[in-house]
mmCIF file of C-alpha atoms in Angstrom:
data_model
loop_
_atom_site.group_PDB
_atom_site.id
_atom_site.type_symbol
_atom_site.label_atom_id
_atom_site.label_comp_id
_atom_site.label_asym_id
_atom_site.label_seq_id
_atom_site.Cartn_x
_atom_site.Cartn_y
_atom_site.Cartn_z
ATOM 1 C CA MET E 26 22.385 13.179 16.233
ATOM 2 C CA SER E 27 20.743 9.740 15.631
ATOM 3 C CA LYS E 28 17.586 9.336 13.497
ATOM 4 C CA THR E 29 14.256 8.238 14.901
ATOM 5 C CA GLU E 30 12.799 4.977 13.691
ATOM 6 C CA PHE E 31 10.282 7.033 11.738
ATOM 7 C CA GLU E 32 13.081 8.985 10.004
ATOM 8 C CA LYS E 33 14.891 5.740 9.198
ATOM 9 C CA MET E 34 11.697 4.259 7.726
ATOM 10 C CA GLN E 35 11.113 7.397 5.595
ATOM 11 C CA ALA E 36 14.804 7.244 4.409
ATOM 12 C CA GLY E 37 14.571 3.634 3.250
ATOM 13 C CA GLU E 38 17.000 2.441 5.971
ATOM 14 C CA TRP E 39 16.630 -0.484 8.339
ATOM 15 C CA TYR E 40 14.373 0.434 11.284
ATOM 16 C CA SER E 41 12.507 -1.190 14.151
ATOM 17 C CA CYS E 42 8.821 -1.353 13.415
ATOM 18 C CA LEU E 43 8.108 -1.714 17.175
ATOM 19 C CA ASP E 44 8.574 1.881 18.118
ATOM 20 C CA PRO E 45 6.200 4.160 20.130
ATOM 21 C CA GLU E 46 6.090 6.872 17.501
ATOM 22 C CA LEU E 47 5.297 4.365 14.711
ATOM 23 C CA THR E 48 2.635 2.697 16.973
ATOM 24 C CA VAL E 49 0.840 6.081 17.305
ATOM 25 C CA LEU E 50 0.866 6.589 13.484
ATOM 26 C CA ARG E 51 -0.406 3.001 12.873
ATOM 27 C CA ARG E 52 -3.209 3.553 15.396
ATOM 28 C CA ARG E 53 -4.251 6.719 13.630
ATOM 29 C CA ALA E 54 -4.418 4.737 10.357
ATOM 30 C CA LEU E 55 -6.390 1.970 12.021
ATOM 31 C CA GLU E 56 -8.866 4.512 13.369
ATOM 32 C CA ALA E 57 -9.270 6.148 9.960
ATOM 33 C CA SER E 58 -9.733 2.763 8.267
ATOM 34 C CA HIS E 59 -12.285 1.739 10.884
ATOM 35 C CA GLU E 60 -14.275 4.940 10.380
ATOM 36 C CA HIS E 61 -14.171 4.375 6.571
ATOM 37 C CA SER E 62 -15.352 0.765 6.937
ATOM 38 C CA HIS E 63 -18.141 1.377 9.413
ATOM 39 C CA LEU E 64 -19.808 4.568 8.208
ATOM 40 C CA TYR E 65 -23.023 4.047 6.284
ATOM 41 C CA PRO E 66 -22.237 4.401 2.565
ATOM 42 C CA SER E 67 -24.614 7.394 2.342
ATOM 43 C CA GLU E 68 -22.570 9.117 5.039
ATOM 44 C CA ARG E 69 -19.130 8.047 3.844
ATOM 45 C CA GLY E 70 -19.401 8.790 0.153
ATOM 46 C CA ASN E 71 -16.435 7.560 -1.863
ATOM 47 C CA ILE E 72 -14.005 7.657 1.078
ATOM 48 C CA GLY E 73 -14.236 8.369 4.791
ATOM 49 C CA PRO E 74 -13.177 11.797 5.866
ATOM 50 C CA GLN E 75 -10.459 10.648 8.324
ATOM 51 C CA LEU E 76 -8.969 8.430 5.646
ATOM 52 C CA ARG E 77 -8.969 11.141 2.990
ATOM 53 C CA ALA E 78 -7.274 13.466 5.379
ATOM 54 C CA LEU E 79 -4.597 10.921 6.299
ATOM 55 C CA PHE E 80 -3.422 10.270 2.700
ATOM 56 C CA ALA E 81 -0.425 12.234 1.364
ATOM 57 C CA GLU E 82 -2.391 12.821 -1.831
ATOM 58 C CA CYS E 83 -5.899 11.848 -2.803
ATOM 59 C CA ALA E 84 -7.791 13.159 -5.874
ATOM 60 C CA GLU E 85 -11.377 14.281 -5.237
ATOM 61 C CA ASP E 86 -12.874 11.446 -7.261
ATOM 62 C CA VAL E 87 -10.992 8.477 -5.627
ATOM 63 C CA ARG E 88 -13.296 5.673 -4.624
ATOM 64 C CA ILE E 89 -12.409 3.104 -2.000
ATOM 65 C CA GLU E 90 -14.812 0.324 -1.119
ATOM 66 C CA ALA E 91 -15.118 -0.605 2.602
ATOM 67 C CA ARG E 92 -13.231 -2.762 4.112
ATOM 68 C CA PHE E 93 -9.864 -1.142 3.533
ATOM 69 C CA HIS E 94 -6.672 -1.311 5.640
ATOM 70 C CA CYS E 95 -3.379 0.694 5.441
ATOM 71 C CA ALA E 96 -0.370 0.687 7.703
ATOM 72 C CA TYR E 97 0.134 4.446 7.986
ATOM 73 C CA GLY E 98 -1.755 6.100 5.154
ATOM 74 C CA ILE E 99 0.628 9.083 5.150
ATOM 75 C CA ASN E 100 2.639 7.536 2.368
ATOM 76 C CA ILE E 101 -0.334 6.837 -0.023
ATOM 77 C CA HIS E 102 -0.708 8.946 -3.157
ATOM 78 C CA LEU E 103 -3.842 8.375 -5.231
ATOM 79 C CA GLY E 104 -4.369 9.955 -8.649
ATOM 80 C CA ARG E 105 -7.608 10.902 -10.392
ATOM 81 C CA ASP E 106 -10.345 8.350 -10.885
ATOM 82 C CA VAL E 107 -8.619 5.640 -8.833
ATOM 83 C CA PHE E 108 -10.785 2.745 -7.626
ATOM 84 C CA LEU E 109 -9.892 0.272 -4.838
ATOM 85 C CA ASN E 110 -12.392 -2.516 -4.470
ATOM 86 C CA VAL E 111 -13.357 -4.226 -1.225
ATOM 87 C CA GLY E 112 -10.655 -5.647 1.013
ATOM 88 C CA CYS E 113 -7.655 -3.867 -0.397
ATOM 89 C CA VAL E 114 -4.591 -3.707 1.900
ATOM 90 C CA ILE E 115 -1.705 -1.209 1.489
ATOM 91 C CA LEU E 116 1.150 -1.615 3.910
ATOM 92 C CA ASP E 117 2.624 1.843 3.180
ATOM 93 C CA THR E 118 5.837 1.999 5.089
ATOM 94 C CA ALA E 119 7.232 3.707 1.996
ATOM 95 C CA PRO E 120 5.548 5.803 -0.656
ATOM 96 C CA VAL E 121 2.848 4.018 -2.651
ATOM 97 C CA ARG E 122 1.726 5.943 -5.767
ATOM 98 C CA ILE E 123 -1.230 4.837 -7.824
ATOM 99 C CA GLY E 124 -1.700 6.759 -11.104
ATOM 100 C CA ASP E 125 -4.812 8.173 -12.660
ATOM 101 C CA HIS E 126 -7.605 5.797 -13.837
ATOM 102 C CA SER E 127 -6.131 2.758 -12.125
ATOM 103 C CA MET E 128 -8.334 0.045 -10.665
ATOM 104 C CA LEU E 129 -7.520 -2.557 -8.028
ATOM 105 C CA GLY E 130 -9.753 -5.576 -7.703
ATOM 106 C CA PRO E 131 -11.065 -7.071 -4.421
ATOM 107 C CA ASN E 132 -8.368 -8.088 -1.823
ATOM 108 C CA VAL E 133 -5.447 -6.668 -3.684
ATOM 109 C CA GLN E 134 -2.467 -6.359 -1.343
ATOM 110 C CA ILE E 135 0.501 -3.890 -1.680
ATOM 111 C CA TYR E 136 3.443 -4.504 0.574
ATOM 112 C CA CYS E 137 6.333 -1.992 1.132
ATOM 113 C CA ALA E 138 7.753 -3.568 4.250
ATOM 114 C CA ASP E 139 10.547 -6.064 3.690
ATOM 115 C CA HIS E 140 11.905 -7.964 6.707
ATOM 116 C CA HIS E 141 15.540 -8.855 7.366
ATOM 117 C CA ARG E 142 16.826 -12.114 5.920
ATOM 118 C CA ASP E 143 19.153 -12.649 8.956
ATOM 119 C CA PRO E 144 17.065 -14.516 11.525
ATOM 120 C CA GLU E 145 18.844 -12.807 14.493
ATOM 121 C CA LEU E 146 18.169 -9.332 13.013
ATOM 122 C CA ARG E 147 14.620 -10.269 12.119
ATOM 123 C CA LYS E 148 14.024 -11.094 15.804
ATOM 124 C CA GLN E 149 14.827 -7.464 16.445
ATOM 125 C CA HIS E 150 11.847 -6.533 14.265
ATOM 126 C CA LEU E 151 14.055 -4.886 11.668
ATOM 127 C CA GLU E 152 12.473 -4.074 8.359
ATOM 128 C CA VAL E 153 13.220 -1.793 5.412
ATOM 129 C CA ALA E 154 10.634 0.208 3.441
ATOM 130 C CA LYS E 155 10.642 -0.033 -0.335
ATOM 131 C CA PRO E 156 8.303 2.129 -2.463
ATOM 132 C CA VAL E 157 5.644 0.716 -4.850
ATOM 133 C CA THR E 158 4.599 2.662 -7.893
ATOM 134 C CA ILE E 159 1.592 1.782 -10.054
ATOM 135 C CA GLY E 160 1.263 3.762 -13.212
ATOM 136 C CA SER E 161 -1.806 5.260 -14.907
ATOM 137 C CA ASN E 162 -4.638 3.122 -16.353
ATOM 138 C CA VAL E 163 -3.439 -0.022 -14.677
ATOM 139 C CA TRP E 164 -5.817 -2.870 -13.906
ATOM 140 C CA ILE E 165 -4.843 -5.175 -11.000
ATOM 141 C CA GLY E 166 -7.084 -8.247 -10.657
ATOM 142 C CA GLY E 167 -8.601 -9.458 -7.438
ATOM 143 C CA GLY E 168 -6.316 -11.123 -4.828
ATOM 144 C CA ALA E 169 -3.074 -9.983 -6.525
ATOM 145 C CA ILE E 170 -0.119 -9.280 -4.292
ATOM 146 C CA ILE E 171 2.454 -6.559 -5.129
ATOM 147 C CA LEU E 172 5.789 -7.040 -3.330
ATOM 148 C CA PRO E 173 8.081 -4.226 -1.952
ATOM 149 C CA GLY E 174 9.966 -2.128 -4.450
ATOM 150 C CA ILE E 175 7.838 -2.952 -7.481
ATOM 151 C CA THR E 176 7.003 -0.533 -10.294
ATOM 152 C CA ILE E 177 4.018 -1.317 -12.570
ATOM 153 C CA GLY E 178 4.019 0.684 -15.803
ATOM 154 C CA ASP E 179 1.187 2.587 -17.378
ATOM 155 C CA ASP E 180 -1.603 0.510 -19.073
ATOM 156 C CA ALA E 181 -0.338 -2.747 -17.595
ATOM 157 C CA ILE E 182 -2.636 -5.536 -16.409
ATOM 158 C CA VAL E 183 -1.894 -7.819 -13.422
ATOM 159 C CA GLY E 184 -4.077 -11.018 -13.522
ATOM 160 C CA ALA E 185 -6.158 -12.044 -10.499
ATOM 161 C CA GLY E 186 -4.250 -13.950 -7.884
ATOM 162 C CA SER E 187 -0.838 -12.969 -9.324
ATOM 163 C CA VAL E 188 2.165 -12.349 -7.103
ATOM 164 C CA VAL E 189 4.239 -9.586 -8.584
ATOM 165 C CA THR E 190 7.912 -10.082 -7.676
ATOM 166 C CA ARG E 191 9.441 -8.052 -10.559
ATOM 167 C CA ASP E 192 8.706 -4.723 -12.158
ATOM 168 C CA VAL E 193 5.974 -4.810 -14.909
ATOM 169 C CA ALA E 194 6.645 -2.985 -18.168
ATOM 170 C CA PRO E 195 4.131 -0.531 -19.526
ATOM 171 C CA GLY E 196 1.281 -2.145 -21.536
ATOM 172 C CA THR E 197 2.264 -5.677 -20.383
ATOM 173 C CA THR E 198 -0.110 -8.285 -18.961
ATOM 174 C CA VAL E 199 1.433 -10.532 -16.240
ATOM 175 C CA VAL E 200 -0.205 -13.549 -14.508
ATOM 176 C CA GLY E 201 0.691 -16.311 -12.080
ATOM 177 C CA ASN E 202 2.900 -16.825 -9.053
ATOM 178 C CA PRO E 203 5.422 -15.460 -9.592
ATOM 179 C CA ALA E 204 3.802 -13.156 -12.193
ATOM 180 C CA ARG E 205 5.183 -13.656 -15.659
ATOM 181 C CA ILE E 206 4.372 -11.953 -18.990
ATOM 182 C CA LEU E 207 1.347 -13.419 -20.738
ATOM 183 C CA PRO E 208 2.321 -14.317 -24.280
ATOM 184 C CA ARG E 209 0.087 -12.821 -26.966
#
């Protein structure tokens, strides 16, 4: 029996992102993000109800500023006291785990989808999903981009505008494009 494109995505195998089942899941995430971004703050609270229900895991005290976008939502795990500032984007084709007390600045982008390098296969809309893990007490500055498959250790800092192309060790500060360790 062959796997569905969703099952391939969840297994970290190459899959076609233009699939009816995946389209339905993305639409559900778009609707939840839209609700979150358009409710009056007094009605929404820290996070819109559809968005909270969509996430795989979301601590009670998570706070997400409006405008927010996610690809599916179902792969997002948010620990206690997590804060996502305005304009954050999480393309969660694979699990995205953000640990307790971590903060993401405005317009931080987290990508799990990685497209095929072969141009003929890329034309077939093939991609592979690679998880992103952000530890506890991490601070990611505004406009930073976290690429597929990255792990950022506890207590790390990612400078504003950085592009993280490699894992970041716990307690390390990285800056730049590509992000490099900031000398002490």
